[in-house]
Amino acid sequence: MSAALPPPRTPGRYAVGLVCLGNICRSPTADVVLSGKVAEAGLADRVEVGSCGTGGWHVGEPMDPRAAATLSAAGYDPTRHRGRQYDEAWAARFDVVLAMDAANLADLGGRRADGRVMLFGELDPVAPGSEVPDPYYGGADGFEEVLEMVERTSDAIVDALPGLLEPTASTGDDA
Ligand code: 4NP
């Protein structure tokens, strides 16, 4: 069974942060897919999604053209993304920060016991606990695999959101 998302800190709202290394392949793919699915579910006014990279090489740049092409072919719009580097002020906006692989998670200080920082793949309904492999130095197959993992995991996240948005879902730990 896959892990649960932590409760929101503000009742009725939820924010999901996505982190990879360069913020031009995996976390922007997850950002575009999850944002699209949140909008389709009618939750865009209550759910925020954002992404960044632990490295700063691609700050301000659009998505890797291979990641963008994979998203476009699947019907998503990758054009609005610009690279951003992780910092703690960014992370503080989110109820949960999801790292794409174990190295990204280690760079964030490791998994938090309260679940507010964890591996994206912990929510993967098919391969719970899996890492999203870095496609940057590989071929087109890698980008397809990333999209597949991201789509099914985003579906699982969107399925969980209505329950988290109920007023009783909040711990009020930031109130
Ligand atoms: P991402 O892929 O972490 O999925 O965005 C990478 C992008 C760029 C680099 C590494 C990984 N890089 O070394 O520039």
Coordinates of C-alpha atoms and ligand atoms in Angstrom, one line a residue:
M1 CA 0.0 0.0 0.0
S2 CA 1.3 3.5 -0.8
A3 CA 1.9 6.1 1.9
A4 CA -0.7 8.8 2.9
L5 CA -0.3 12.5 2.3
P6 CA 0.0 14.6 5.6
P7 CA -3.0 16.8 6.5
P8 CA -3.2 20.4 5.3
R9 CA -1.9 23.1 7.6
T10 CA -4.7 25.5 6.5
P11 CA -8.2 23.8 6.4
G12 CA -9.7 23.6 3.0
R13 CA -6.4 24.3 1.1
Y14 CA -3.5 22.0 0.0
A15 CA -0.1 22.7 -1.5
V16 CA 2.2 20.1 -3.1
G17 CA 5.8 20.9 -3.8
L18 CA 7.9 18.7 -6.2
V19 CA 11.7 18.5 -6.2
C20 CA 14.3 17.0 -8.5
L21 CA 17.9 17.9 -9.4
G22 CA 17.7 20.3 -12.3
N23 CA 14.0 21.3 -12.4
I24 CA 13.9 20.9 -16.1
C25 CA 12.8 17.2 -16.5
R26 CA 11.1 15.3 -13.7
S27 CA 9.7 17.8 -11.2
P28 CA 8.4 20.1 -14.0
T29 CA 6.8 17.1 -15.7
A30 CA 5.1 16.2 -12.4
D31 CA 4.1 19.9 -11.9
V32 CA 2.4 20.2 -15.3
V33 CA 0.7 16.8 -15.0
L34 CA -0.5 17.2 -11.4
S35 CA -1.6 20.8 -12.1
G36 CA -3.6 19.6 -15.1
K37 CA -5.3 16.8 -13.1
V38 CA -6.1 19.2 -10.2
A39 CA -7.7 21.6 -12.7
E40 CA -9.7 18.8 -14.3
A41 CA -10.9 17.7 -10.9
G42 CA -12.2 21.3 -10.3
L43 CA -9.7 21.8 -7.4
A44 CA -7.4 24.5 -8.8
D45 CA -8.8 27.2 -6.6
R46 CA -7.9 25.2 -3.4
V47 CA -4.8 23.3 -4.4
E48 CA -1.4 24.8 -5.2
V49 CA 1.4 22.9 -7.1
G50 CA 5.0 24.0 -7.5
S51 CA 8.4 22.6 -8.4
C52 CA 12.1 23.3 -8.1
G53 CA 15.5 21.7 -8.3
T54 CA 18.2 21.2 -5.7
G55 CA 20.7 22.4 -8.3
G56 CA 20.9 25.9 -9.8
W57 CA 22.2 25.3 -13.3
H58 CA 18.8 25.8 -15.1
V59 CA 17.3 28.7 -13.1
G60 CA 15.0 30.7 -15.4
E61 CA 15.2 28.2 -18.2
P62 CA 12.3 26.4 -19.9
M63 CA 11.8 22.7 -19.6
D64 CA 14.2 20.3 -21.3
P65 CA 13.0 20.0 -24.9
R66 CA 12.7 16.2 -24.6
A67 CA 10.5 16.5 -21.5
A68 CA 8.4 19.2 -23.1
A69 CA 7.9 17.1 -26.3
T70 CA 6.8 14.1 -24.2
L71 CA 4.3 16.3 -22.4
S72 CA 3.0 18.0 -25.5
A73 CA 2.5 14.6 -27.2
A74 CA 0.4 13.5 -24.3
G75 CA -1.7 16.7 -24.5
Y76 CA -0.2 18.8 -21.7
D77 CA 1.1 22.4 -22.0
P78 CA 4.8 22.5 -20.9
T79 CA 5.5 26.1 -22.1
R80 CA 5.0 28.1 -18.9
H81 CA 7.6 26.3 -16.8
R82 CA 10.8 28.2 -15.8
G83 CA 13.5 26.6 -13.7
R84 CA 13.8 27.5 -10.0
Q85 CA 16.2 26.4 -7.3
Y86 CA 15.1 25.0 -4.0
D87 CA 15.3 27.0 -0.8
E88 CA 13.6 26.7 2.6
A89 CA 11.4 29.7 2.1
W90 CA 10.0 28.0 -1.1
A91 CA 9.5 24.7 0.8
A92 CA 7.6 26.5 3.6
R93 CA 4.7 27.2 1.2
F94 CA 3.8 23.5 0.9
D95 CA 1.9 21.0 3.0
V96 CA 4.1 18.2 1.5
V97 CA 7.4 18.3 -0.5
L98 CA 7.9 15.3 -2.7
A99 CA 11.4 14.3 -3.9
M100 CA 11.8 12.5 -7.2
D101 CA 14.7 10.2 -6.1
A102 CA 16.7 9.2 -3.0
A103 CA 19.5 11.7 -3.7
N104 CA 17.0 14.6 -4.0
L105 CA 15.4 13.4 -0.7
A106 CA 18.8 13.3 1.0
D107 CA 19.5 16.9 -0.3
L108 CA 16.3 18.0 1.5
G109 CA 17.5 16.5 4.8
G110 CA 15.8 13.2 4.4
R111 CA 12.3 11.9 4.9
R112 CA 10.4 13.7 7.7
A113 CA 8.6 11.5 10.2
D114 CA 5.5 13.7 9.9
G115 CA 5.4 12.9 6.1
R116 CA 5.9 16.6 5.1
V117 CA 9.0 15.7 3.2
M118 CA 9.0 12.3 1.4
L119 CA 9.6 10.4 -1.8
F120 CA 7.1 11.1 -4.6
G121 CA 7.1 7.4 -5.4
E122 CA 5.8 6.6 -1.9
L123 CA 2.4 7.6 -3.5
D124 CA 2.9 5.5 -6.6
P125 CA 0.0 3.0 -6.6
V126 CA 1.8 0.5 -8.8
A127 CA 5.3 0.6 -7.5
P128 CA 5.1 2.2 -4.0
G129 CA 8.4 3.5 -2.8
S130 CA 10.0 3.7 -6.2
E131 CA 12.3 6.5 -7.4
V132 CA 11.6 8.5 -10.5
P133 CA 14.8 7.8 -12.5
D134 CA 16.7 10.8 -13.8
P135 CA 16.2 10.8 -17.6
Y136 CA 18.6 13.6 -18.4
Y137 CA 21.5 11.6 -19.7
G138 CA 19.4 8.8 -21.3
G139 CA 17.1 8.4 -24.3
A140 CA 13.5 9.1 -25.1
D141 CA 12.4 6.0 -23.3
G142 CA 13.4 7.6 -20.0
F143 CA 11.0 10.5 -20.5
E144 CA 8.1 8.2 -21.4
E145 CA 8.8 6.2 -18.2
V146 CA 8.9 9.4 -16.1
L147 CA 5.5 10.5 -17.6
E148 CA 3.9 7.1 -16.9
M149 CA 5.0 7.1 -13.2
V150 CA 4.0 10.7 -12.8
E151 CA 0.6 10.3 -14.4
R152 CA -0.5 7.3 -12.2
T153 CA 1.0 8.9 -9.1
S154 CA -0.7 12.2 -9.8
D155 CA -4.0 10.4 -10.3
A156 CA -3.5 8.8 -6.8
I157 CA -2.7 12.3 -5.3
V158 CA -5.8 13.9 -6.9
D159 CA -8.0 11.0 -5.6
A160 CA -6.8 11.7 -2.1
L161 CA -7.2 15.5 -2.2
P162 CA -11.0 15.8 -1.6
G163 CA -10.6 14.0 1.7
L164 CA -7.7 16.2 2.7
L165 CA -9.7 19.3 1.8
E166 CA -12.5 18.5 4.2
P167 CA -12.4 20.8 7.3
T168 CA -11.8 17.9 9.6
A169 CA -8.6 16.9 7.7
S170 CA -6.6 19.7 9.3
T171 CA -4.4 19.1 12.3
G172 CA -4.3 22.9 12.8
D173 CA -0.6 22.5 13.7
D174 CA 0.2 25.9 12.1
A175 CA -2.8 27.7 13.3
Ligands
4NP1 P1 15.9 16.6 -13.6 O1 17.0 16.2 -14.6 O2 16.5 16.6 -12.2 O3 14.8 15.6 -13.7 O4 15.4 18.0 -14.0 C1 18.2 16.8 -14.7 C2 18.4 18.0 -15.4 C3 19.6 18.6 -15.5 C4 20.7 18.0 -14.8 C5 20.6 16.8 -14.1 C6 19.3 16.2 -14.1 N1 22.0 18.6 -15.0 O5 23.0 18.0 -14.5 O6 22.1 19.7 -15.5

